[in-house]
């Protein structure tokens, strides 16, 4: 959805959906492993990444009166084809790194590599700084999924530090984008 999005609200909505699926993956991991810490992390994901960050992104977009058009370097159809190619390459990479085929861990690693590479593609293929910030947030979701799928859940304090860092980064991004748009 984010790769073919031409407007800012669609891009933010796609990020919200992706974060919701990250919440589901973390919640299922917490349920399978019976870890209270993962339940808390999944609660923080839904609070921060599904509700607060998209709210602040929408608020910032309205405050700076960001143009609805995202300014694509690559058209939507070609972006979708490139995203599919990146997804296939991510699958090949995860299999070649020894995560096997068909296991839940190999699927999670493949999806994580795909999300990271598509986030980088979003940063490269968009002209607007606002869309590039969303690309960074997408990459962070992929890195979180990769770390949690490899380690079976990161230490709780590391996860809290990451959430705090991402939330503060979004607030700072809003301030900087607001100042840059005033120039």
XYZ file of N, CA, C and O in Angstrom:
732
model
N 0.809 -1.201 0.000
C 0.000 0.000 0.000
C 0.855 1.270 0.000
O 0.524 2.232 -0.661
N 1.935 1.243 0.751
C 2.762 2.444 0.857
C 3.561 2.698 -0.414
O 3.835 3.839 -0.751
N 3.924 1.648 -1.119
C 4.718 1.803 -2.332
C 3.895 2.446 -3.437
O 4.417 3.255 -4.210
N 2.603 2.142 -3.506
C 1.773 2.705 -4.567
C 1.024 3.957 -4.120
O 0.308 4.559 -4.916
N 1.183 4.345 -2.853
C 0.475 5.519 -2.334
C 0.960 6.782 -3.032
O 2.154 7.009 -3.184
N 0.005 7.592 -3.471
C 0.335 8.854 -4.132
C 0.047 10.055 -3.244
O 0.461 11.159 -3.547
N -0.668 9.833 -2.160
C -1.053 10.917 -1.273
C -0.604 10.624 0.159
O -0.479 9.478 0.577
N -0.414 11.691 0.914
C 0.097 11.586 2.282
C -0.816 10.776 3.204
O -0.318 9.920 3.935
N -2.133 10.997 3.227
C -2.973 10.198 4.130
C -2.909 8.694 3.835
O -2.937 7.879 4.761
N -2.800 8.326 2.582
C -2.694 6.900 2.231
C -1.379 6.317 2.727
O -1.327 5.171 3.174
N -0.316 7.094 2.673
C 0.986 6.634 3.156
C 0.951 6.423 4.666
O 1.426 5.408 5.176
N 0.347 7.357 5.387
C 0.246 7.235 6.845
C -0.660 6.061 7.213
O -0.367 5.308 8.140
N -1.751 5.889 6.481
C -2.652 4.765 6.731
C -1.934 3.434 6.491
O -2.095 2.482 7.260
N -1.111 3.351 5.454
C -0.335 2.140 5.200
C 0.638 1.851 6.328
O 0.817 0.689 6.725
N 1.283 2.891 6.858
C 2.174 2.716 8.008
C 1.394 2.206 9.216
O 1.865 1.342 9.956
N 0.195 2.720 9.408
C -0.638 2.278 10.535
C -0.988 0.796 10.393
O -0.904 0.033 11.347
N -1.359 0.367 9.185
C -1.676 -1.040 8.954
C -0.454 -1.920 9.202
O -0.554 -2.985 9.815
N 0.701 -1.480 8.702
C 1.922 -2.258 8.895
C 2.251 -2.383 10.388
O 2.619 -3.454 10.864
N 2.101 -1.302 11.116
C 2.368 -1.336 12.552
C 1.374 -2.232 13.276
O 1.729 -2.904 14.249
N 0.136 -2.260 12.803
C -0.857 -3.146 13.414
C -0.463 -4.607 13.209
O -0.588 -5.421 14.132
N 0.031 -4.954 12.028
C 0.471 -6.334 11.796
C 1.718 -6.659 12.610
O 1.905 -7.803 13.038
N 2.571 -5.665 12.856
C 3.711 -5.862 13.744
C 3.221 -6.137 15.166
O 3.766 -6.995 15.866
N 2.184 -5.433 15.584
C 1.562 -5.685 16.884
C 1.030 -7.123 16.957
O 1.255 -7.827 17.950
N 0.338 -7.568 15.901
C -0.191 -8.931 15.896
C 0.918 -9.977 15.989
O 0.795 -10.958 16.729
N 2.006 -9.751 15.255
C 3.133 -10.693 15.302
C 3.742 -10.744 16.695
O 4.050 -11.826 17.211
N 3.893 -9.586 17.317
C 4.466 -9.544 18.672
C 3.506 -10.160 19.686
O 3.930 -10.877 20.596
N 2.227 -9.905 19.529
C 1.227 -10.468 20.433
C 1.193 -11.989 20.322
O 1.113 -12.696 21.330
N 1.259 -12.505 19.098
C 1.282 -13.963 18.910
C 2.550 -14.581 19.480
O 2.514 -15.673 20.055
N 3.682 -13.877 19.331
C 4.926 -14.363 19.934
C 4.801 -14.387 21.458
O 5.271 -15.321 22.115
N 4.173 -13.370 22.020
C 3.971 -13.323 23.472
C 3.055 -14.464 23.919
O 3.292 -15.088 24.953
N 2.034 -14.735 23.133
C 1.107 -15.815 23.469
C 1.800 -17.169 23.396
O 1.607 -18.024 24.271
N 2.617 -17.379 22.354
C 3.311 -18.661 22.195
C 4.387 -18.879 23.245
O 4.587 -19.995 23.714
N 5.109 -17.803 23.604
C 6.219 -17.926 24.544
C 5.806 -17.660 25.984
O 6.613 -17.788 26.900
N 4.578 -17.209 26.179
C 4.050 -16.930 27.526
C 4.947 -15.975 28.307
O 5.252 -16.201 29.465
N 5.348 -14.882 27.646
C 6.212 -13.887 28.289
C 5.425 -12.604 28.522
O 4.902 -12.004 27.569
N 5.394 -12.168 29.754
C 4.696 -10.943 30.108
C 5.333 -9.729 29.428
O 4.622 -8.804 29.004
N 6.657 -9.748 29.303
C 7.357 -8.621 28.679
C 6.901 -8.406 27.241
O 6.729 -7.268 26.803
N 6.697 -9.491 26.499
C 6.248 -9.355 25.114
C 4.811 -8.836 25.038
O 4.452 -8.120 24.103
N 3.989 -9.187 26.016
C 2.640 -8.618 26.069
C 2.711 -7.100 26.261
O 1.972 -6.343 25.623
N 3.602 -6.660 27.152
C 3.772 -5.220 27.376
C 4.296 -4.526 26.117
O 3.848 -3.429 25.770
N 5.230 -5.170 25.436
C 5.775 -4.587 24.208
C 4.701 -4.509 23.136
O 4.593 -3.501 22.430
N 3.887 -5.542 23.006
C 2.816 -5.486 22.014
C 1.814 -4.386 22.351
O 1.293 -3.708 21.458
N 1.559 -4.176 23.635
C 0.698 -3.058 24.037
C 1.312 -1.713 23.693
O 0.614 -0.790 23.264
N 2.637 -1.610 23.864
C 3.314 -0.363 23.501
C 3.307 -0.153 21.988
O 3.190 0.978 21.519
N 3.407 -1.236 21.228
C 3.366 -1.111 19.767
C 2.029 -0.555 19.328
O 1.972 0.370 18.521
N 0.954 -1.118 19.862
C -0.354 -0.634 19.416
C -0.602 0.800 19.882
O -1.195 1.595 19.161
N -0.121 1.147 21.058
C -0.312 2.510 21.543
C 0.532 3.509 20.762
O 0.008 4.508 20.245
N 1.825 3.226 20.648
C 2.738 4.205 20.050
C 2.699 4.177 18.532
O 2.529 5.210 17.887
N 2.864 2.994 17.946
C 3.025 2.915 16.491
C 1.709 2.910 15.731
O 1.673 3.337 14.580
N 0.656 2.401 16.340
C -0.623 2.351 15.625
C -1.447 3.610 15.870
O -2.146 4.078 14.967
N -1.340 4.190 17.063
C -2.177 5.344 17.363
C -1.396 6.666 17.435
O -1.746 7.623 16.741
N -0.367 6.740 18.279
C 0.302 8.026 18.521
C 1.118 8.533 17.324
O 0.975 9.695 16.934
N 1.983 7.691 16.766
C 2.825 8.159 15.658
C 1.986 8.567 14.446
O 2.197 9.654 13.907
N 1.000 7.759 13.991
C 0.169 8.247 12.882
C -0.599 9.525 13.223
O -0.790 10.396 12.366
N -1.023 9.656 14.488
C -1.696 10.895 14.900
C -0.764 12.092 14.749
O -1.144 13.126 14.187
N 0.487 11.953 15.242
C 1.447 13.046 15.120
C 1.838 13.300 13.670
O 2.062 14.449 13.279
N 1.916 12.262 12.864
C 2.207 12.461 11.440
C 1.081 13.225 10.756
O 1.334 14.151 9.968
N -0.163 12.855 11.043
C -1.302 13.583 10.464
C -1.344 15.024 10.960
O -1.610 15.951 10.188
N -1.081 15.213 12.248
C -1.067 16.554 12.818
C 0.024 17.411 12.182
O -0.218 18.568 11.819
N 1.207 16.827 12.000
C 2.310 17.552 11.369
C 1.986 17.874 9.920
O 2.271 18.973 9.445
N 1.387 16.928 9.218
C 1.028 17.159 7.816
C 0.025 18.307 7.690
O 0.122 19.134 6.780
N -0.916 18.387 8.616
C -1.885 19.484 8.585
C -1.248 20.802 8.997
O -1.538 21.856 8.425
N -0.360 20.747 9.996
C 0.262 21.966 10.506
C 1.159 22.625 9.455
O 1.146 23.833 9.299
N 1.928 21.821 8.755
C 2.844 22.401 7.772
C 2.209 22.494 6.400
O 2.843 22.942 5.445
N 0.932 22.073 6.316
C 0.194 22.103 5.064
C 0.979 21.418 3.952
O 1.219 21.965 2.886
N 1.391 20.170 4.254
C 2.150 19.385 3.290
C 1.269 19.108 2.073
O 0.069 18.898 2.196
N 1.893 19.170 0.914
C 1.183 18.911 -0.327
C 0.694 17.469 -0.321
O 1.415 16.558 0.063
N -0.542 17.257 -0.735
C -1.101 15.908 -0.756
C -0.299 14.983 -1.662
O -0.158 13.805 -1.393
N 0.244 15.509 -2.756
C 1.008 14.701 -3.690
C 2.387 14.418 -3.104
O 3.096 15.325 -2.705
N 2.781 13.150 -3.085
C 4.051 12.764 -2.475
C 5.254 13.017 -3.366
O 6.378 12.992 -2.898
N 5.056 13.249 -4.631
C 6.169 13.489 -5.529
C 6.998 12.231 -5.739
O 7.993 12.013 -5.069
N 6.566 11.409 -6.667
C 7.224 10.135 -6.914
C 8.323 10.282 -7.962
O 8.124 10.918 -8.985
N 9.492 9.678 -7.700
C 10.521 9.580 -8.718
C 10.189 8.456 -9.694
O 10.554 8.488 -10.851
N 9.524 7.428 -9.190
C 9.162 6.249 -9.969
C 7.644 6.112 -9.893
O 7.059 6.265 -8.825
N 6.988 5.819 -11.051
C 5.528 5.743 -11.030
C 5.055 4.540 -10.207
O 5.829 3.653 -9.856
N 3.777 4.506 -9.911
C 3.215 3.515 -8.987
C 3.378 2.085 -9.488
O 3.704 1.184 -8.708
N 3.127 1.864 -10.779
C 3.208 0.506 -11.309
C 4.632 -0.039 -11.224
O 4.849 -1.178 -10.791
N 5.608 0.763 -11.614
C 6.996 0.330 -11.538
C 7.444 0.173 -10.088
O 8.215 -0.736 -9.762
N 6.939 1.022 -9.203
C 7.246 0.893 -7.772
C 6.748 -0.435 -7.230
O 7.440 -1.094 -6.445
N 5.559 -0.835 -7.643
C 5.009 -2.108 -7.188
C 5.847 -3.278 -7.692
O 6.139 -4.215 -6.942
N 6.264 -3.224 -8.947
C 7.104 -4.289 -9.508
C 8.446 -4.344 -8.773
O 8.933 -5.428 -8.421
N 9.037 -3.186 -8.502
C 10.304 -3.160 -7.772
C 10.140 -3.679 -6.349
O 11.016 -4.376 -5.828
N 9.026 -3.366 -5.706
C 8.770 -3.873 -4.353
C 8.613 -5.391 -4.368
O 9.101 -6.076 -3.463
N 7.975 -5.924 -5.394
C 7.856 -7.380 -5.514
C 9.226 -8.018 -5.728
O 9.520 -9.074 -5.164
N 10.065 -7.375 -6.518
C 11.420 -7.887 -6.724
C 12.225 -7.837 -5.427
O 12.969 -8.771 -5.120
N 12.091 -6.763 -4.671
C 12.771 -6.660 -3.378
C 12.287 -7.743 -2.412
O 13.073 -8.305 -1.643
N 11.000 -8.047 -2.455
C 10.450 -9.091 -1.602
C 11.019 -10.459 -1.983
O 11.396 -11.245 -1.111
N 11.105 -10.734 -3.279
C 11.694 -11.994 -3.720
C 13.164 -12.086 -3.314
O 13.614 -13.125 -2.815
N 13.906 -11.004 -3.500
C 15.320 -10.993 -3.101
C 15.470 -11.188 -1.596
O 16.410 -11.841 -1.142
N 14.552 -10.649 -0.823
C 14.580 -10.835 0.634
C 14.359 -12.289 1.001
O 15.013 -12.818 1.908
N 13.450 -12.943 0.296
C 13.210 -14.360 0.547
C 14.454 -15.186 0.211
O 14.857 -16.051 0.989
N 15.061 -14.902 -0.949
C 16.276 -15.620 -1.344
C 17.385 -15.389 -0.318
O 18.095 -16.324 0.074
N 17.529 -14.160 0.152
C 18.560 -13.851 1.135
C 18.329 -14.598 2.442
O 19.260 -15.154 3.021
N 17.098 -14.646 2.897
C 16.824 -15.336 4.165
C 17.074 -16.835 4.045
O 17.566 -17.458 4.990
N 16.775 -17.418 2.897
C 17.041 -18.849 2.703
C 18.548 -19.090 2.631
O 19.073 -20.043 3.214
N 19.272 -18.207 1.932
C 20.718 -18.380 1.793
C 21.479 -18.110 3.088
O 22.602 -18.579 3.245
N 20.894 -17.371 3.995
C 21.545 -17.134 5.280
C 21.362 -18.293 6.246
O 21.883 -18.259 7.357
N 20.608 -19.294 5.817
C 20.482 -20.493 6.631
C 19.272 -20.529 7.535
O 19.260 -21.275 8.503
N 18.259 -19.739 7.251
C 17.064 -19.774 8.087
C 16.084 -20.852 7.649
O 15.054 -21.036 8.259
N 16.413 -21.558 6.558
C 15.583 -22.664 6.090
C 14.356 -22.189 5.357
O 14.122 -20.999 5.175
N 13.593 -23.160 4.893
C 12.371 -22.846 4.183
C 11.188 -23.390 4.957
O 11.239 -24.479 5.517
N 10.135 -22.616 4.983
C 8.909 -23.080 5.599
C 8.798 -22.872 7.097
O 7.719 -22.937 7.634
N 9.894 -22.643 7.779
C 9.795 -22.427 9.217
C 9.253 -21.025 9.483
O 9.365 -20.133 8.653
N 8.686 -20.862 10.643
C 8.127 -19.560 11.014
C 9.218 -18.505 11.091
O 9.009 -17.354 10.695
N 10.398 -18.911 11.562
C 11.506 -17.963 11.660
C 11.957 -17.508 10.281
O 12.231 -16.325 10.074
N 11.992 -18.392 9.308
C 12.422 -17.995 7.964
C 11.415 -17.043 7.330
O 11.792 -16.098 6.632
N 10.138 -17.271 7.591
C 9.112 -16.369 7.072
C 9.245 -14.991 7.716
O 9.195 -13.963 7.031
N 9.443 -14.958 9.031
C 9.579 -13.681 9.732
C 10.830 -12.926 9.274
O 10.780 -11.713 9.079
N 11.931 -13.638 9.087
C 13.167 -12.989 8.628
C 12.998 -12.480 7.206
O 13.433 -11.372 6.872
N 12.347 -13.254 6.363
C 12.105 -12.832 4.989
C 11.228 -11.579 4.947
O 11.513 -10.627 4.198
N 10.178 -11.573 5.752
C 9.307 -10.386 5.817
C 10.078 -9.191 6.379
O 9.928 -8.060 5.894
N 10.910 -9.425 7.371
C 11.687 -8.328 7.959
C 12.642 -7.728 6.937
O 12.724 -6.498 6.800
N 13.364 -8.573 6.194
C 14.256 -8.060 5.149
C 13.465 -7.300 4.088
O 13.904 -6.265 3.586
N 12.304 -7.818 3.763
C 11.455 -7.158 2.770
C 11.005 -5.778 3.250
O 11.045 -4.801 2.508
N 10.586 -5.694 4.504
C 10.127 -4.408 5.053
C 11.273 -3.408 5.123
O 11.101 -2.226 4.797
N 12.457 -3.875 5.501
C 13.614 -2.980 5.555
C 13.950 -2.455 4.168
O 14.158 -1.248 3.977
N 13.979 -3.341 3.174
C 14.337 -2.900 1.827
C 13.251 -2.032 1.206
O 13.557 -1.065 0.494
N 12.000 -2.310 1.479
C 10.927 -1.470 0.950
C 10.923 -0.104 1.641
O 10.642 0.919 1.017
N 11.258 -0.061 2.926
C 11.407 1.226 3.611
C 12.513 2.060 2.992
O 12.364 3.271 2.791
N 13.635 1.419 2.662
C 14.729 2.136 1.983
C 14.282 2.599 0.608
O 14.606 3.713 0.181
N 13.517 1.763 -0.082
C 12.993 2.156 -1.395
C 12.051 3.350 -1.281
O 12.077 4.251 -2.137
N 11.224 3.373 -0.237
C 10.340 4.524 -0.020
C 11.148 5.806 0.186
O 10.772 6.874 -0.308
N 12.238 5.693 0.927
C 13.072 6.879 1.155
C 13.704 7.368 -0.138
O 13.823 8.572 -0.360
N 14.106 6.454 -0.990
C 14.794 6.823 -2.228
C 13.815 7.316 -3.288
O 14.124 8.248 -4.034
N 12.634 6.713 -3.356
C 11.727 6.982 -4.474
C 10.764 8.142 -4.228
O 9.957 8.449 -5.099
N 10.830 8.794 -3.106
C 9.937 9.922 -2.815
C 10.724 11.218 -2.766
O 11.850 11.263 -2.292
N 10.108 12.290 -3.252
C 10.769 13.594 -3.286
C 10.568 14.376 -1.990
O 11.397 15.199 -1.637
N 9.472 14.141 -1.299
C 9.124 14.927 -0.112
C 9.794 14.367 1.137
O 9.857 13.160 1.336
N 10.274 15.258 1.984
C 10.936 14.849 3.222
C 9.969 14.114 4.143
O 10.360 13.188 4.855
N 8.713 14.483 4.108
C 7.713 13.849 4.961
C 7.585 12.366 4.619
O 7.536 11.515 5.502
N 7.536 12.042 3.350
C 7.437 10.648 2.921
C 8.721 9.885 3.243
O 8.679 8.691 3.547
N 9.844 10.565 3.198
C 11.111 9.911 3.530
C 11.176 9.563 5.019
O 11.739 8.536 5.392
N 10.587 10.387 5.854
C 10.518 10.093 7.289
C 9.660 8.853 7.525
O 10.006 7.993 8.342
N 8.568 8.720 6.786
C 7.741 7.518 6.904
C 8.549 6.300 6.451
O 8.440 5.225 7.045
N 9.390 6.462 5.432
C 10.269 5.372 5.000
C 11.213 4.937 6.105
O 11.462 3.735 6.293
N 11.730 5.896 6.862
C 12.598 5.562 8.002
C 11.818 4.780 9.054
O 12.324 3.808 9.621
N 10.581 5.189 9.322
C 9.757 4.480 10.299
C 9.428 3.059 9.829
O 9.385 2.124 10.632
N 9.229 2.889 8.526
C 8.977 1.562 7.965
C 10.221 0.687 8.146
O 10.119 -0.482 8.536
N 11.393 1.253 7.886
C 12.630 0.500 8.091
C 12.777 0.095 9.559
O 13.228 -1.012 9.861
N 12.400 0.971 10.467
C 12.492 0.664 11.895
C 11.565 -0.489 12.253
O 11.923 -1.351 13.055
N 10.376 -0.542 11.640
C 9.479 -1.679 11.865
C 10.133 -2.978 11.406
O 10.035 -4.002 12.073
N 10.801 -2.922 10.254
C 11.484 -4.111 9.748
C 12.632 -4.543 10.639
O 12.828 -5.739 10.882
N 13.395 -3.586 11.138
C 14.502 -3.905 12.033
C 13.978 -4.510 13.333
O 14.541 -5.473 13.854
N 12.883 -3.977 13.854
C 12.280 -4.530 15.058
C 11.821 -5.964 14.819
O 12.059 -6.853 15.646
N 11.155 -6.209 13.685
C 10.690 -7.554 13.376
C 11.862 -8.513 13.214
O 11.818 -9.654 13.703
N 12.930 -8.062 12.559
C 14.107 -8.906 12.380
C 14.740 -9.258 13.724
O 15.026 -10.417 13.995
N 14.924 -8.257 14.568
C 15.556 -8.498 15.868
C 14.707 -9.413 16.737
O 15.227 -10.305 17.409
N 13.406 -9.218 16.718
C 12.556 -10.059 17.558
C 12.413 -11.475 17.006
O 12.264 -12.419 17.773
N 12.502 -11.638 15.691
C 12.390 -12.988 15.130
C 13.677 -13.777 15.303
O 13.642 -14.998 15.445
N 14.811 -13.096 15.312
C 16.095 -13.778 15.493
C 16.300 -14.158 16.961
O 16.708 -15.264 17.282
N 15.998 -13.237 17.856
C 16.317 -13.463 19.268
C 15.155 -14.035 20.065
O 15.319 -14.327 21.246
N 13.981 -14.165 19.458
C 12.831 -14.648 20.214
C 12.297 -13.595 21.164
O 11.686 -13.908 22.158
N 12.536 -12.353 20.856
C 12.112 -11.256 21.715
C 13.317 -10.568 22.332
O 14.143 -11.210 22.954
N 13.419 -9.288 22.115
C 14.546 -8.529 22.651
C 14.349 -8.304 24.144
O 13.236 -8.408 24.645
N 15.420 -7.986 24.859
C 15.254 -7.634 26.273
C 14.292 -6.455 26.425
O 14.259 -5.547 25.586
N 13.533 -6.487 27.468
C 12.458 -5.525 27.663
C 12.948 -4.081 27.679
O 12.354 -3.208 27.044
N 14.038 -3.816 28.357
C 14.516 -2.434 28.452
C 15.038 -1.929 27.116
O 14.921 -0.739 26.817
N 15.590 -2.804 26.303
C 16.019 -2.402 24.956
C 14.814 -2.030 24.109
O 14.854 -1.060 23.344
N 13.726 -2.766 24.250
C 12.515 -2.454 23.495
C 11.922 -1.117 23.943
O 11.470 -0.321 23.110
N 11.912 -0.872 25.226
C 11.401 0.412 25.722
C 12.251 1.558 25.194
O 11.726 2.598 24.782
N 13.565 1.385 25.196
C 14.459 2.424 24.678
C 14.204 2.677 23.199
O 14.204 3.830 22.749
N 13.966 1.625 22.436
C 13.679 1.789 21.009
C 12.377 2.546 20.807
O 12.304 3.469 19.992
N 11.326 2.176 21.542
C 10.050 2.875 21.404
C 10.176 4.351 21.773
O 9.633 5.217 21.089
N 10.860 4.622 22.849
C 11.043 6.002 23.267
C 11.819 6.777 22.208
O 11.469 7.911 21.875
N 12.862 6.154 21.664
C 13.678 6.780 20.628
C 12.852 7.088 19.378
O 12.940 8.180 18.815
N 12.038 6.139 18.955
C 11.209 6.349 17.756
C 10.184 7.444 18.009
O 9.964 8.325 17.160
N 9.557 7.432 19.163
C 8.542 8.445 19.459
C 9.151 9.844 19.509
O 8.604 10.791 18.922
N 10.272 9.982 20.170
C 10.947 11.280 20.228
C 11.399 11.709 18.835
O 11.317 12.893 18.479
N 11.843 10.755 18.031
C 12.276 11.076 16.664
C 11.124 11.639 15.843
O 11.314 12.572 15.060
N 9.936 11.084 16.010
C 8.776 11.597 15.274
C 8.435 13.012 15.724
O 8.128 13.881 14.906
N 8.512 13.265 17.010
C 8.225 14.619 17.514
C 9.266 15.616 16.977
O 8.918 16.703 16.497
N 10.536 15.233 17.021
C 11.593 16.110 16.498
C 11.427 16.311 14.995
O 11.611 17.417 14.491
N 11.058 15.233 14.281
C 10.821 15.353 12.847
C 9.729 16.368 12.569
O 9.838 17.176 11.649
N 8.674 16.332 13.366
C 7.599 17.295 13.180
C 8.078 18.723 13.366
O 7.714 19.619 12.601
N 8.909 18.941 14.353
C 9.443 20.285 14.596
C 10.332 20.730 13.438
O 10.202 21.844 12.922
N 11.231 19.848 12.991
C 12.140 20.214 11.898
C 11.397 20.442 10.586
O 11.684 21.390 9.861
N 10.452 19.567 10.274
C 9.703 19.739 9.033
C 8.896 21.031 9.088
O 8.781 21.753 8.101
N 8.356 21.370 10.250
C 7.610 22.610 10.404
C 8.524 23.816 10.184
O 8.179 24.759 9.477
N 9.722 23.775 10.751
C 10.675 24.884 10.582
C 11.162 24.994 9.150
O 11.303 26.085 8.630
N 11.430 23.856 8.507
C 11.899 23.879 7.127
C 10.809 24.430 6.209
O 11.108 25.200 5.296
N 9.557 24.090 6.470
C 8.481 24.575 5.596
C 8.259 26.072 5.764
O 7.739 26.726 4.860
N 8.658 26.639 6.886
C 8.501 28.082 7.097
C 9.560 28.897 6.363
O 9.411 30.103 6.200
N 10.661 28.266 5.954
C 11.726 28.990 5.262
C 11.377 29.351 3.867
O 10.729 28.879 3.118
